[in-house]
Coordinates of C-alpha atoms in Angstrom, one line a residue:
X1 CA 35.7 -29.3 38.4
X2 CA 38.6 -28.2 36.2
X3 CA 38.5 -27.5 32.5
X4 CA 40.9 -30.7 31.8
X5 CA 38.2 -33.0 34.0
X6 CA 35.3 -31.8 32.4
X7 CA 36.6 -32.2 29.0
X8 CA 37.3 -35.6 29.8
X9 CA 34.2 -36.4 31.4
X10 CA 32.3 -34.6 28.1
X11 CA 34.1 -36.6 26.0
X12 CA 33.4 -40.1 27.3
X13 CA 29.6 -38.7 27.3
X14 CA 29.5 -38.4 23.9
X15 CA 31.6 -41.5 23.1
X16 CA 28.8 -43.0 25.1
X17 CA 25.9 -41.4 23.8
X18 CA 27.4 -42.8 20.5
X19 CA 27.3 -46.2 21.7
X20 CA 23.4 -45.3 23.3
X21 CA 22.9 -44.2 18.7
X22 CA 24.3 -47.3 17.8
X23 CA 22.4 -49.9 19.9
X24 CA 19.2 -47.1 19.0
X25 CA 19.8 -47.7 15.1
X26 CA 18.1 -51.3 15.7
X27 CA 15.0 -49.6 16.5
X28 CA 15.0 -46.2 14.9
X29 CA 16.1 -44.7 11.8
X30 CA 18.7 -41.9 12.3
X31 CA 16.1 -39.1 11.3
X32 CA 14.0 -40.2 14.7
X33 CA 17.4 -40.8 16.8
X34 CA 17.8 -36.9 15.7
X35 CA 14.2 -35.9 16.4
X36 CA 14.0 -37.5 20.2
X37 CA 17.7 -36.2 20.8
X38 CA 16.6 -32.3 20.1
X39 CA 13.4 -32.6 21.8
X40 CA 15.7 -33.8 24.9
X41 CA 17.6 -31.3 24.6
X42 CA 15.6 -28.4 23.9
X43 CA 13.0 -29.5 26.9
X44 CA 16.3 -29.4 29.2
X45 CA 17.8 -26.4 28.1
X46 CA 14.3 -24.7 28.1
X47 CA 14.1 -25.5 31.5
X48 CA 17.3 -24.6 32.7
X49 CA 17.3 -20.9 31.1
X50 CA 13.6 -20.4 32.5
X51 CA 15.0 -21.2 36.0
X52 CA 18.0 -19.4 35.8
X53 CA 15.9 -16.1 34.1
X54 CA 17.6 -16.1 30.9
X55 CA 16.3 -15.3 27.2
X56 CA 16.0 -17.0 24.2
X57 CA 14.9 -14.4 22.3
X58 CA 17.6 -13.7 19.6
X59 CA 18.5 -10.9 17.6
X60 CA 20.1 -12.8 14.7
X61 CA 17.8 -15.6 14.2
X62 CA 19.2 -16.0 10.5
X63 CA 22.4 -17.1 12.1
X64 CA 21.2 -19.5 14.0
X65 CA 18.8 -21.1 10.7
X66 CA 22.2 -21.7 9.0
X67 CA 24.1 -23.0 11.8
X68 CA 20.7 -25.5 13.1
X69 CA 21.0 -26.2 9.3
X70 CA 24.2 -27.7 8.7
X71 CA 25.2 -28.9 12.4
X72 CA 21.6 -31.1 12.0
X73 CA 22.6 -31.9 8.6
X74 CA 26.4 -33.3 10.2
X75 CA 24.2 -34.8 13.0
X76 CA 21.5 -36.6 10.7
X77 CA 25.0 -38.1 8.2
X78 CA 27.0 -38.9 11.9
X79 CA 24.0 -40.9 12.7
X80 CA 23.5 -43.0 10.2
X81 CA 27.2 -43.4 9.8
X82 CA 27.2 -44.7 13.4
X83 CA 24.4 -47.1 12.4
X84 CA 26.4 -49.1 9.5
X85 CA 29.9 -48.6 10.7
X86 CA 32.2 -49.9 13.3
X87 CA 31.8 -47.5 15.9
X88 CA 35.5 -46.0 16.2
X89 CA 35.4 -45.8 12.4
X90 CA 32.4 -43.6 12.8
X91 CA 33.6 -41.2 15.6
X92 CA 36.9 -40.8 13.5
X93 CA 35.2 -39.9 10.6
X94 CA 33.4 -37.1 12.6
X95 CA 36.6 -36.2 14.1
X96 CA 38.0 -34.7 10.9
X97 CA 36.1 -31.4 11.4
X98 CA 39.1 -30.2 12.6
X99 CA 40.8 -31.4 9.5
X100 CA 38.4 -30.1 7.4
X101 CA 38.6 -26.6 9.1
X102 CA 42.3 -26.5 8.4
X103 CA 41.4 -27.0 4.4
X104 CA 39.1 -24.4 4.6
X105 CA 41.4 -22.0 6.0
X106 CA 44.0 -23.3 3.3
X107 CA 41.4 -22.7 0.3
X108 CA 40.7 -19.1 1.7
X109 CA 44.1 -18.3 1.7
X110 CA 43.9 -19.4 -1.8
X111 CA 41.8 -17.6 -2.8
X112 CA 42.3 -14.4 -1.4
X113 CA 45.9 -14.7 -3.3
X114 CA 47.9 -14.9 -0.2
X115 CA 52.1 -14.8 -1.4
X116 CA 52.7 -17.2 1.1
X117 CA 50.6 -20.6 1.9
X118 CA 51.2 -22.1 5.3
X119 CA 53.0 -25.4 4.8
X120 CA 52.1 -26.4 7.9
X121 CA 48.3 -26.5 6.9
X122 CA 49.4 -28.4 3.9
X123 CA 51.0 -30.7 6.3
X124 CA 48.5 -31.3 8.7
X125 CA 45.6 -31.9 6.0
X126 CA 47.6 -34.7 4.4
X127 CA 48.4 -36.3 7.8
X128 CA 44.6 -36.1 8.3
X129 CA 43.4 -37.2 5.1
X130 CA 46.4 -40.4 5.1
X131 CA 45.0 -41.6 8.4
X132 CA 41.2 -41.2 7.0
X133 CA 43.0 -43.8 4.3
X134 CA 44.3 -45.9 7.1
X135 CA 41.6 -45.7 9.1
X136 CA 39.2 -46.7 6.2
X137 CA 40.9 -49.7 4.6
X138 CA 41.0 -52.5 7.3
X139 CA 38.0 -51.8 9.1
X140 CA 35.4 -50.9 6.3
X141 CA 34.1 -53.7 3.7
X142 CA 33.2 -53.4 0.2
X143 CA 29.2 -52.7 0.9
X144 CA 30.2 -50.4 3.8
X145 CA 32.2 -47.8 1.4
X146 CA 29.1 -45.3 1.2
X147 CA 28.9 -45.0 5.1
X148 CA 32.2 -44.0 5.1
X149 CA 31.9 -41.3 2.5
X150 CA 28.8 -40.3 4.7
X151 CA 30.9 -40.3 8.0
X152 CA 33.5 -38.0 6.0
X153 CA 30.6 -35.9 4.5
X154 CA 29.5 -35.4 8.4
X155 CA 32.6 -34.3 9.7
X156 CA 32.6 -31.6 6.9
X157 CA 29.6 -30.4 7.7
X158 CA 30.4 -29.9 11.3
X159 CA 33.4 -28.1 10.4
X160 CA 30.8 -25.8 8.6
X161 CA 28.3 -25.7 11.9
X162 CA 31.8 -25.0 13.8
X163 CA 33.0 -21.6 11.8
X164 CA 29.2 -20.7 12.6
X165 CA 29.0 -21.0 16.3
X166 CA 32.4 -19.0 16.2
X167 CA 30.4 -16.4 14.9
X168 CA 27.9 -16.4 16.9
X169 CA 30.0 -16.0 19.4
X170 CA 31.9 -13.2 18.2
X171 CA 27.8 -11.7 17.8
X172 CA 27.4 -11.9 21.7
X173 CA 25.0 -15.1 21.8
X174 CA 24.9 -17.3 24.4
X175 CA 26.2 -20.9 23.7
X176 CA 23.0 -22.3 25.9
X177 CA 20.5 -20.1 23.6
X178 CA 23.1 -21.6 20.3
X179 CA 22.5 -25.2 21.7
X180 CA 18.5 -24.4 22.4
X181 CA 18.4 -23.2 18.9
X182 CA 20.4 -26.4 17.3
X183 CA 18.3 -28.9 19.5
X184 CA 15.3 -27.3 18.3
X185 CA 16.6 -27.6 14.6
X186 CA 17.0 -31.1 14.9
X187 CA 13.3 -31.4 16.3
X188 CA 12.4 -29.9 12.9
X189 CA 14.2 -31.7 10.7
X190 CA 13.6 -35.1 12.3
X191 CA 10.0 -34.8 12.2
X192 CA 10.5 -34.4 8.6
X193 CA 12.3 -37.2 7.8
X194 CA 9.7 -39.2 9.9
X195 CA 6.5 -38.0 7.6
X196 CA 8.8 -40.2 4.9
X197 CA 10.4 -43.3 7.1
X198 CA 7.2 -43.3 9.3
X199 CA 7.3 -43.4 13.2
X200 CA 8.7 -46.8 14.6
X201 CA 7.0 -49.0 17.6
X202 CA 8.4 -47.9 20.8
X203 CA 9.7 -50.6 23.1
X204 CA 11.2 -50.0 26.8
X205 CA 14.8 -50.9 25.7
X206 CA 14.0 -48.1 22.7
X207 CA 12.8 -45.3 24.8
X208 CA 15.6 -45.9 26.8
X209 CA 18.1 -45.9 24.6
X210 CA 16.3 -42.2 23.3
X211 CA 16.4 -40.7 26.9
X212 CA 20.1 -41.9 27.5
X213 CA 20.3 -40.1 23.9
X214 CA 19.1 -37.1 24.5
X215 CA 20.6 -36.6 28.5
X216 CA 24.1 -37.6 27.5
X217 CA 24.4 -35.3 24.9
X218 CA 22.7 -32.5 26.2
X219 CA 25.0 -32.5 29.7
X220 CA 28.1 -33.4 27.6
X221 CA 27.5 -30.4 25.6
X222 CA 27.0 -28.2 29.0
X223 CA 30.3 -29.6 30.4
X224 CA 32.4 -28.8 27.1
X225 CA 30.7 -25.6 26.8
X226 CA 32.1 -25.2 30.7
X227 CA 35.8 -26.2 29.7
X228 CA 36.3 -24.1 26.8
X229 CA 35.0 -21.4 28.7
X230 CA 37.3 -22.0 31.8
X231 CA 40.3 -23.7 30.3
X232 CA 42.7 -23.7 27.5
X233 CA 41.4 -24.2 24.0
X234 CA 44.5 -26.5 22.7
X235 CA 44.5 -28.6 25.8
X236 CA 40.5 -28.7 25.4
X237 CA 40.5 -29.5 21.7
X238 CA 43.7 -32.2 22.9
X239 CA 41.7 -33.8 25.1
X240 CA 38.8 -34.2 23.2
X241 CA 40.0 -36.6 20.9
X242 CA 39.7 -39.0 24.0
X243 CA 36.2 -39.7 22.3
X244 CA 38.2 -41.5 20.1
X245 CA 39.9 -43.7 22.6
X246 CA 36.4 -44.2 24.5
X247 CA 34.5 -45.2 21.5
X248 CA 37.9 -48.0 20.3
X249 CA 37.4 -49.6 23.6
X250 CA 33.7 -49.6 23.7
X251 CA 33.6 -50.8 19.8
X252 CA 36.4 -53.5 20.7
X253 CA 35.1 -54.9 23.6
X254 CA 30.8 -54.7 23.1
X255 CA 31.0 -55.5 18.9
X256 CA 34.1 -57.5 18.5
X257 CA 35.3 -54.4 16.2
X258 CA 38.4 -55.8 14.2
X259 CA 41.8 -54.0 15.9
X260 CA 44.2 -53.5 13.4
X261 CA 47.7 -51.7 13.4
X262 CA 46.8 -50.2 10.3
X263 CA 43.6 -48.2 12.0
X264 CA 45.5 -47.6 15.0
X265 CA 48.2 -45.9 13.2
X266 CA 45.2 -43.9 11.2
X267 CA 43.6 -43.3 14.3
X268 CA 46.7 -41.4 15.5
X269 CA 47.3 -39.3 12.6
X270 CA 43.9 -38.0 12.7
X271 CA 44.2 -37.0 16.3
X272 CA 47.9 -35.9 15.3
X273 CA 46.3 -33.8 12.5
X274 CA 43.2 -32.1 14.6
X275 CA 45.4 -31.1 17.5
X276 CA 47.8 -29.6 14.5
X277 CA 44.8 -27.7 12.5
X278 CA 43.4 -26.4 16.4
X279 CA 46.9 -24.8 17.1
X280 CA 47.3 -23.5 14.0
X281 CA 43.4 -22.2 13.9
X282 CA 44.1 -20.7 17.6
X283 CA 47.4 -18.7 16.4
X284 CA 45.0 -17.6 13.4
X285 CA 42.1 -16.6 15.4
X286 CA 42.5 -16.8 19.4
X287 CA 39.2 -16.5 20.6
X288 CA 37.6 -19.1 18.1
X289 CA 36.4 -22.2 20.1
X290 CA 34.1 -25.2 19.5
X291 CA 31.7 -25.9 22.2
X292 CA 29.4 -28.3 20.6
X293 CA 29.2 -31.8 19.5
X294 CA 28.0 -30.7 16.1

């Protein structure tokens, strides 16, 4: 398939495997969604590079510690945001990464003392952070405020896992053996939280809602990885914000999620915003690419 298909296709994966974590959260708290999604994934992935004769043997393992670190961290905060928001709210929140990035790379020029400061970064971080404002106000009630903060905090933090899958990249590391290495993070850290929250009673409509967790992510994550090798990394990064779209309808139609103009509007300035920040991060660095979830 072409890169435009499979970006599409990835996207309504994960929009869907979104939905598959928020019917989950009635069963499972979000450190055990996390723990059953990178077992998934790692079993898959193992299986696939031991068929194919690859490696996971790394020579940078450090790398990889910090990058399992903060995309499980995003991933365990998206999670729990997706539990006690209205689903689109949730996947927006996520969605600033690209936002985020764009600050970043504003506050580095900063401090390095660069004479001139883009203006178009300025720009498209206030368009992001007014649509977060948008966004934020009609859908979230007064008891729900925290979630949001956690849905912004997650986007943040996969902004952070994002700038360190670039560099492994740039190190010569495989996204499968990345993935492997995030999915078994998660394993680690979901395990974790469980010796707290305890392990909950499985039921068939759980265990389902795990495996459709763990396959839809894992495959969505191989078919982005397969665009942003093969396409263009605006239209990719464009395209992606269809997750958005996917996860409206899906909140809309299955939770009677309230449909305002004022989200709408927000809605579009985020996507406005991350397809800004990506063109301006491409013209910065041309071979930086995100080809995971988290």
């Amino acid at each position: 398939m072409q890169a435009p298909l499979l970006m599409a296709l990835s996207t309504f994966l994960f929009a869907t495997m979104s939905l598959c974590v928020k019917y989950a959260s009635a069963y499972y708290t979000a450190g055990e969604i996390v723990f059953y999604r990178g077992m998934i994934g790692a079993l898959v992935l193992w299986f696939m590079v031991r068929r194919r004769g690859g490696t996971l043997r790394t020579p940078v393992p450090g790398m990889h510690f910090w990058r399992s670190l903060s995309g499980v961290a995003a991933l365990c905060t998206w999670f729990h945001a997706i539990g006690n928001l209205p689903l689109a709210t949730a996947v927006t929140l996520n969605y600033m990464s690209s936002v985020w990035m764009a600050l970043f790379l504003l506050g580095g020029a900063i401090l390095m003392g660069g004479s001139r400061i883009d203006s178009r970064l300025i720009a498209t971080v206030l368009t992001g952070f007014a649509g977060v404002a948008l966004v934020l106000r009609p859908t979230i009630e007064q008891d729900q405020l925290w979630y949001g903060l956690v849905g912004l905090l997650s986007g943040m933090l996969s902004a952070t896992a994002y700038l360190q899958v670039t560099a492994l990249g740039r190190c010569g590391e495989p996204e499968y053996r990345v993935v492997f290495y995030f999915s078994l993070g998660g394993m680690v850290a979901g395990a974790l939280t469980m010796l707290y929250t305890g392990i909950s009673a499985h039921t068939p409509t759980g265990l389902a809602l795990l495996l459709a967790v763990g396959l839809l992510a894992t495959v969505a994550q191989l078919l982005m990885t397969r665009a942003y090798a093969t396409g263009k990394t605006l239209v990719n990064a464009s395209l992606q914000y269809l997750g958005i779209v996917y996860s409206f309808l899906y909140g809309a139609f299955l939770f009677d999620d309230p449909v305002t103009w004022m989200a709408l509007l927000g809605m579009v300035l985020i996507v406005l915003a991350g397809v800004a920040a990506t063109f301006l991060r491409t013209r910065a660095a041309p071979s930086a690419s995100t080809t995971t979830d988290t």
